[in-house]
C-alpha cells in the first residue's frame, strides 16, 4: 500500500496458505483491508498491528503491519453468495459499497448481502477484469474484449429490485480501441482513471 509517500506491506500468513494467489488489495475508508484471490477476505483495521522494522534484515522486504491472531476476518466465497471462488478486481464506491469482479460476474457487497450481475441483468459479458468509476457515477468496467460503461445507479436499482436490467455501452477493438485484450489476472491493474 502506498499512502502519504510511504510503502506498507502486510503479512497474510494468518489467513492464506503459501500457494494461494492474491490478485487485488483494497483498503476501504475505514482502513479495513480487502483481499481478492481465492474468495474475498475483509480484515478489520483493528486486527492490523504496526511493527517496527528488523534492523538485522536491512535491505529485505519486511511487513510494517502484521495481522493480530485475534483479527476479525470476514471471508466471502460462493458459499456466501459470491459468483466465483477466484476474484481479481475490487472497488469501493462513494457509498462504501464493495464491488468484486471475477469470471462469473460483477458482485455487489452491501451490508453483508451479495448481489451478482451477469449477462442476464444486461452486462455484455460475465468476465470482469477491472472496475473504475468516473466523476458522473458511471462504472468503466474492463472485460476481455474491451471496456463497457454502466451507470452505478442502474446497478443499484437492479440489486434493490427497482429494475430488471441495466443499459451498458460496450467499446471493443472495432470501436477504435487500440487493443481490446484486457486481462486483470495477468496485468493488474487492468485499467486506470485519469
PDB file of C-alpha atoms in Angstrom:
ATOM      1  CA  UNK A   1       0.000   0.000   0.000  1.00  0.00           C
ATOM      2  CA  UNK A   2       1.334   3.438  -0.888  1.00  0.00           C
ATOM      3  CA  UNK A   3      -0.048   6.125   1.403  1.00  0.00           C
ATOM      4  CA  UNK A   4       1.403   9.578   2.012  1.00  0.00           C
ATOM      5  CA  UNK A   5       4.590   8.593   0.229  1.00  0.00           C
ATOM      6  CA  UNK A   6       5.187   5.505   2.388  1.00  0.00           C
ATOM      7  CA  UNK A   7       5.023   1.931   1.133  1.00  0.00           C
ATOM      8  CA  UNK A   8       3.320  -0.506   3.512  1.00  0.00           C
ATOM      9  CA  UNK A   9       3.269  -4.301   3.317  1.00  0.00           C
ATOM     10  CA  UNK A  10       1.079  -6.679   5.286  1.00  0.00           C
ATOM     11  CA  UNK A  11       1.717 -10.325   6.079  1.00  0.00           C
ATOM     12  CA  UNK A  12      -1.138 -12.644   5.057  1.00  0.00           C
ATOM     13  CA  UNK A  13       0.232 -15.847   6.571  1.00  0.00           C
ATOM     14  CA  UNK A  14      -2.500 -15.931   9.232  1.00  0.00           C
ATOM     15  CA  UNK A  15      -5.340 -16.486   6.752  1.00  0.00           C
ATOM     16  CA  UNK A  16      -3.869 -17.650   3.434  1.00  0.00           C
ATOM     17  CA  UNK A  17      -1.766 -20.629   2.521  1.00  0.00           C
ATOM     18  CA  UNK A  18       1.512 -20.204   0.681  1.00  0.00           C
ATOM     19  CA  UNK A  19       0.065 -21.330  -2.668  1.00  0.00           C
ATOM     20  CA  UNK A  20      -2.958 -19.025  -2.785  1.00  0.00           C
ATOM     21  CA  UNK A  21      -2.700 -16.150  -5.218  1.00  0.00           C
ATOM     22  CA  UNK A  22      -3.702 -12.599  -4.381  1.00  0.00           C
ATOM     23  CA  UNK A  23      -4.998 -10.602  -7.342  1.00  0.00           C
ATOM     24  CA  UNK A  24      -6.383  -7.488  -5.677  1.00  0.00           C
ATOM     25  CA  UNK A  25      -5.921  -5.487  -2.478  1.00  0.00           C
ATOM     26  CA  UNK A  26      -8.016  -2.587  -1.273  1.00  0.00           C
ATOM     27  CA  UNK A  27      -8.039  -0.557   1.939  1.00  0.00           C
ATOM     28  CA  UNK A  28     -11.540   0.822   2.464  1.00  0.00           C
ATOM     29  CA  UNK A  29     -12.206   4.193   4.038  1.00  0.00           C
ATOM     30  CA  UNK A  30     -12.383   2.580   7.499  1.00  0.00           C
ATOM     31  CA  UNK A  31      -8.856   1.181   6.843  1.00  0.00           C
ATOM     32  CA  UNK A  32     -10.082  -2.426   6.673  1.00  0.00           C
ATOM     33  CA  UNK A  33      -8.068  -4.495   4.227  1.00  0.00           C
ATOM     34  CA  UNK A  34      -9.930  -6.341   1.443  1.00  0.00           C
ATOM     35  CA  UNK A  35      -8.023  -9.156  -0.258  1.00  0.00           C
ATOM     36  CA  UNK A  36      -9.202 -10.631  -3.561  1.00  0.00           C
ATOM     37  CA  UNK A  37      -7.929 -14.043  -4.526  1.00  0.00           C
ATOM     38  CA  UNK A  38      -9.416 -17.362  -3.517  1.00  0.00           C
ATOM     39  CA  UNK A  39     -12.582 -15.763  -2.164  1.00  0.00           C
ATOM     40  CA  UNK A  40     -12.580 -12.239  -0.795  1.00  0.00           C
ATOM     41  CA  UNK A  41     -11.340 -11.574   2.741  1.00  0.00           C
ATOM     42  CA  UNK A  42     -12.039  -8.458   4.800  1.00  0.00           C
ATOM     43  CA  UNK A  43      -9.547  -7.950   7.635  1.00  0.00           C
ATOM     44  CA  UNK A  44     -10.624  -5.458  10.279  1.00  0.00           C
ATOM     45  CA  UNK A  45      -8.439  -2.391  10.702  1.00  0.00           C
ATOM     46  CA  UNK A  46      -8.161  -3.205  14.414  1.00  0.00           C
ATOM     47  CA  UNK A  47      -6.615  -6.555  13.506  1.00  0.00           C
ATOM     48  CA  UNK A  48      -3.696  -4.960  11.647  1.00  0.00           C
ATOM     49  CA  UNK A  49      -0.914  -4.055  14.043  1.00  0.00           C
ATOM     50  CA  UNK A  50       2.114  -1.890  13.289  1.00  0.00           C
ATOM     51  CA  UNK A  51       5.534  -3.482  13.754  1.00  0.00           C
ATOM     52  CA  UNK A  52       8.973  -1.923  13.846  1.00  0.00           C
ATOM     53  CA  UNK A  53      11.353  -2.952  11.067  1.00  0.00           C
ATOM     54  CA  UNK A  54      14.009  -5.505  11.970  1.00  0.00           C
ATOM     55  CA  UNK A  55      17.389  -3.703  11.813  1.00  0.00           C
ATOM     56  CA  UNK A  56      19.116  -7.054  11.193  1.00  0.00           C
ATOM     57  CA  UNK A  57      17.127  -7.564   7.994  1.00  0.00           C
ATOM     58  CA  UNK A  58      18.141  -4.343   6.256  1.00  0.00           C
ATOM     59  CA  UNK A  59      17.645  -4.430   2.518  1.00  0.00           C
ATOM     60  CA  UNK A  60      14.990  -7.163   2.585  1.00  0.00           C
ATOM     61  CA  UNK A  61      11.241  -6.687   2.239  1.00  0.00           C
ATOM     62  CA  UNK A  62       9.597  -6.530   5.642  1.00  0.00           C
ATOM     63  CA  UNK A  63       5.979  -6.053   6.654  1.00  0.00           C
ATOM     64  CA  UNK A  64       5.321  -2.927   8.677  1.00  0.00           C
ATOM     65  CA  UNK A  65       1.972  -4.309   9.793  1.00  0.00           C
ATOM     66  CA  UNK A  66       1.071  -7.821  10.762  1.00  0.00           C
ATOM     67  CA  UNK A  67      -2.242  -9.410  11.383  1.00  0.00           C
ATOM     68  CA  UNK A  68      -3.094  -9.976  15.015  1.00  0.00           C
ATOM     69  CA  UNK A  69      -4.032 -13.574  15.931  1.00  0.00           C
ATOM     70  CA  UNK A  70      -7.364 -12.144  17.121  1.00  0.00           C
ATOM     71  CA  UNK A  71      -8.020 -10.166  13.925  1.00  0.00           C
ATOM     72  CA  UNK A  72     -11.608 -10.170  12.758  1.00  0.00           C
ATOM     73  CA  UNK A  73     -11.665 -11.748   9.299  1.00  0.00           C
ATOM     74  CA  UNK A  74     -14.769 -11.990   7.147  1.00  0.00           C
ATOM     75  CA  UNK A  75     -14.432 -14.391   4.233  1.00  0.00           C
ATOM     76  CA  UNK A  76     -16.751 -14.254   1.224  1.00  0.00           C
ATOM     77  CA  UNK A  77     -16.861 -17.283  -1.075  1.00  0.00           C
ATOM     78  CA  UNK A  78     -19.526 -18.897  -3.268  1.00  0.00           C
ATOM     79  CA  UNK A  79     -20.986 -20.350  -0.050  1.00  0.00           C
ATOM     80  CA  UNK A  80     -21.820 -16.763   0.996  1.00  0.00           C
ATOM     81  CA  UNK A  81     -23.147 -15.856  -2.477  1.00  0.00           C
ATOM     82  CA  UNK A  82     -20.043 -14.719  -4.366  1.00  0.00           C
ATOM     83  CA  UNK A  83     -20.323 -15.766  -8.023  1.00  0.00           C
ATOM     84  CA  UNK A  84     -16.923 -17.477  -8.186  1.00  0.00           C
ATOM     85  CA  UNK A  85     -14.054 -18.527  -5.931  1.00  0.00           C
ATOM     86  CA  UNK A  86     -11.292 -16.613  -7.840  1.00  0.00           C
ATOM     87  CA  UNK A  87     -11.646 -12.813  -7.653  1.00  0.00           C
ATOM     88  CA  UNK A  88      -9.311 -10.273  -9.267  1.00  0.00           C
ATOM     89  CA  UNK A  89     -10.991  -6.835  -9.135  1.00  0.00           C
ATOM     90  CA  UNK A  90     -12.025  -4.839  -6.041  1.00  0.00           C
ATOM     91  CA  UNK A  91     -13.571  -1.368  -5.943  1.00  0.00           C
ATOM     92  CA  UNK A  92     -15.263   0.709  -3.235  1.00  0.00           C
ATOM     93  CA  UNK A  93     -17.809   3.287  -4.402  1.00  0.00           C
ATOM     94  CA  UNK A  94     -18.580   6.624  -2.720  1.00  0.00           C
ATOM     95  CA  UNK A  95     -21.292   4.967  -0.607  1.00  0.00           C
ATOM     96  CA  UNK A  96     -18.856   2.397   0.802  1.00  0.00           C
ATOM     97  CA  UNK A  97     -20.248  -0.488  -1.272  1.00  0.00           C
ATOM     98  CA  UNK A  98     -17.606  -3.048  -2.284  1.00  0.00           C
ATOM     99  CA  UNK A  99     -17.713  -4.318  -5.879  1.00  0.00           C
ATOM    100  CA  UNK A 100     -15.917  -7.527  -6.840  1.00  0.00           C
ATOM    101  CA  UNK A 101     -15.075  -8.630 -10.364  1.00  0.00           C
ATOM    102  CA  UNK A 102     -14.337 -12.171 -11.453  1.00  0.00           C
ATOM    103  CA  UNK A 103     -15.017 -14.604 -14.291  1.00  0.00           C
ATOM    104  CA  UNK A 104     -18.641 -15.168 -13.325  1.00  0.00           C
ATOM    105  CA  UNK A 105     -19.998 -11.647 -12.918  1.00  0.00           C
ATOM    106  CA  UNK A 106     -19.914  -8.358 -11.082  1.00  0.00           C
ATOM    107  CA  UNK A 107     -20.601  -8.841  -7.362  1.00  0.00           C
ATOM    108  CA  UNK A 108     -22.044  -6.084  -5.146  1.00  0.00           C
ATOM    109  CA  UNK A 109     -21.327  -6.458  -1.392  1.00  0.00           C
ATOM    110  CA  UNK A 110     -23.550  -4.149   0.621  1.00  0.00           C
ATOM    111  CA  UNK A 111     -24.454  -4.530   4.295  1.00  0.00           C
ATOM    112  CA  UNK A 112     -23.396  -8.187   4.280  1.00  0.00           C
ATOM    113  CA  UNK A 113     -25.540  -9.048   1.227  1.00  0.00           C
ATOM    114  CA  UNK A 114     -24.179 -10.068  -2.174  1.00  0.00           C
ATOM    115  CA  UNK A 115     -25.936  -9.409  -5.476  1.00  0.00           C
ATOM    116  CA  UNK A 116     -24.417 -10.832  -8.672  1.00  0.00           C
ATOM    117  CA  UNK A 117     -24.785  -9.112 -12.059  1.00  0.00           C
ATOM    118  CA  UNK A 118     -24.309 -11.165 -15.228  1.00  0.00           C
ATOM    119  CA  UNK A 119     -25.387 -11.046 -18.872  1.00  0.00           C
ATOM    120  CA  UNK A 120     -28.884 -11.846 -17.593  1.00  0.00           C
ATOM    121  CA  UNK A 121     -29.004  -8.365 -15.959  1.00  0.00           C
ATOM    122  CA  UNK A 122     -27.647  -6.664 -19.100  1.00  0.00           C
ATOM    123  CA  UNK A 123     -23.850  -6.871 -18.836  1.00  0.00           C
ATOM    124  CA  UNK A 124     -22.135  -7.602 -22.190  1.00  0.00           C
ATOM    125  CA  UNK A 125     -20.065 -10.356 -20.565  1.00  0.00           C
ATOM    126  CA  UNK A 126     -19.681 -12.101 -17.198  1.00  0.00           C
ATOM    127  CA  UNK A 127     -15.864 -11.789 -17.045  1.00  0.00           C
ATOM    128  CA  UNK A 128     -14.996  -8.618 -15.101  1.00  0.00           C
ATOM    129  CA  UNK A 129     -11.298  -7.655 -15.188  1.00  0.00           C
ATOM    130  CA  UNK A 130     -11.284  -4.151 -13.617  1.00  0.00           C
ATOM    131  CA  UNK A 131     -13.795  -1.733 -12.073  1.00  0.00           C
ATOM    132  CA  UNK A 132     -13.339   2.047 -12.162  1.00  0.00           C
ATOM    133  CA  UNK A 133     -15.788   4.932 -11.728  1.00  0.00           C
ATOM    134  CA  UNK A 134     -15.932   8.286 -13.487  1.00  0.00           C
ATOM    135  CA  UNK A 135     -16.943  11.590 -11.898  1.00  0.00           C
ATOM    136  CA  UNK A 136     -20.529  11.183 -13.169  1.00  0.00           C
ATOM    137  CA  UNK A 137     -21.227   7.909 -11.332  1.00  0.00           C
ATOM    138  CA  UNK A 138     -20.670   5.561 -14.264  1.00  0.00           C
ATOM    139  CA  UNK A 139     -18.568   2.455 -13.918  1.00  0.00           C
ATOM    140  CA  UNK A 140     -15.940   1.799 -16.543  1.00  0.00           C
ATOM    141  CA  UNK A 141     -15.524  -1.954 -16.478  1.00  0.00           C
ATOM    142  CA  UNK A 142     -12.787  -3.805 -18.321  1.00  0.00           C
ATOM    143  CA  UNK A 143     -13.601  -7.192 -19.785  1.00  0.00           C
ATOM    144  CA  UNK A 144     -11.589  -9.468 -22.075  1.00  0.00           C
ATOM    145  CA  UNK A 145     -12.895  -7.865 -25.281  1.00  0.00           C
ATOM    146  CA  UNK A 146     -12.821  -4.204 -24.262  1.00  0.00           C
ATOM    147  CA  UNK A 147     -14.440  -1.784 -21.849  1.00  0.00           C
ATOM    148  CA  UNK A 148     -18.068  -1.091 -21.049  1.00  0.00           C
ATOM    149  CA  UNK A 149     -19.792   1.740 -19.259  1.00  0.00           C
ATOM    150  CA  UNK A 150     -22.770   1.248 -16.942  1.00  0.00           C
ATOM    151  CA  UNK A 151     -24.388   3.741 -14.550  1.00  0.00           C
ATOM    152  CA  UNK A 152     -23.817   2.708 -10.929  1.00  0.00           C
ATOM    153  CA  UNK A 153     -27.343   3.969 -10.115  1.00  0.00           C
ATOM    154  CA  UNK A 154     -28.822   1.444 -12.573  1.00  0.00           C
ATOM    155  CA  UNK A 155     -26.822  -1.372 -10.965  1.00  0.00           C
ATOM    156  CA  UNK A 156     -28.157  -0.326  -7.557  1.00  0.00           C
ATOM    157  CA  UNK A 157     -31.721  -0.200  -8.930  1.00  0.00           C
ATOM    158  CA  UNK A 158     -31.442  -3.788 -10.175  1.00  0.00           C
ATOM    159  CA  UNK A 159     -29.846  -5.027  -6.937  1.00  0.00           C
ATOM    160  CA  UNK A 160     -32.599  -3.387  -4.880  1.00  0.00           C
ATOM    161  CA  UNK A 161     -35.442  -4.686  -7.074  1.00  0.00           C
ATOM    162  CA  UNK A 162     -36.442  -1.382  -8.709  1.00  0.00           C
ATOM    163  CA  UNK A 163     -35.372  -2.507 -12.201  1.00  0.00           C
ATOM    164  CA  UNK A 164     -34.700  -5.781 -14.021  1.00  0.00           C
ATOM    165  CA  UNK A 165     -31.690  -4.869 -16.169  1.00  0.00           C
ATOM    166  CA  UNK A 166     -29.033  -2.249 -16.827  1.00  0.00           C
ATOM    167  CA  UNK A 167     -28.056  -0.415 -20.005  1.00  0.00           C
ATOM    168  CA  UNK A 168     -24.396  -0.788 -20.946  1.00  0.00           C
ATOM    169  CA  UNK A 169     -22.360   0.818 -23.690  1.00  0.00           C
ATOM    170  CA  UNK A 170     -19.575  -1.511 -24.814  1.00  0.00           C
ATOM    171  CA  UNK A 171     -16.384  -0.401 -26.563  1.00  0.00           C
ATOM    172  CA  UNK A 172     -14.444  -3.091 -28.365  1.00  0.00           C
ATOM    173  CA  UNK A 173     -11.491  -3.163 -30.759  1.00  0.00           C
ATOM    174  CA  UNK A 174     -13.611  -2.216 -33.785  1.00  0.00           C
ATOM    175  CA  UNK A 175     -14.770   0.831 -31.787  1.00  0.00           C
ATOM    176  CA  UNK A 176     -11.214   2.256 -32.125  1.00  0.00           C
ATOM    177  CA  UNK A 177      -9.689   0.655 -29.029  1.00  0.00           C
ATOM    178  CA  UNK A 178      -6.032   0.062 -29.958  1.00  0.00           C
ATOM    179  CA  UNK A 179      -6.150  -3.405 -28.373  1.00  0.00           C
ATOM    180  CA  UNK A 180      -9.191  -4.943 -26.731  1.00  0.00           C
ATOM    181  CA  UNK A 181      -7.305  -7.627 -24.804  1.00  0.00           C
ATOM    182  CA  UNK A 182      -7.609  -6.645 -21.160  1.00  0.00           C
ATOM    183  CA  UNK A 183      -6.708  -9.157 -18.507  1.00  0.00           C
ATOM    184  CA  UNK A 184      -6.773  -8.252 -14.801  1.00  0.00           C
ATOM    185  CA  UNK A 185      -5.416 -11.635 -13.796  1.00  0.00           C
ATOM    186  CA  UNK A 186      -2.184 -11.199 -15.748  1.00  0.00           C
ATOM    187  CA  UNK A 187      -1.716  -7.443 -15.555  1.00  0.00           C
ATOM    188  CA  UNK A 188      -3.034  -5.546 -12.570  1.00  0.00           C
ATOM    189  CA  UNK A 189      -4.472  -3.048 -12.571  1.00  0.00           C
ATOM    190  CA  UNK A 190      -6.154  -3.708 -15.912  1.00  0.00           C
ATOM    191  CA  UNK A 191      -7.220  -0.073 -16.149  1.00  0.00           C
ATOM    192  CA  UNK A 192      -6.682   3.377 -14.692  1.00  0.00           C
ATOM    193  CA  UNK A 193      -8.615   6.582 -14.273  1.00  0.00           C
ATOM    194  CA  UNK A 194      -7.005   9.794 -15.479  1.00  0.00           C
TER     195      UNK A 194
END
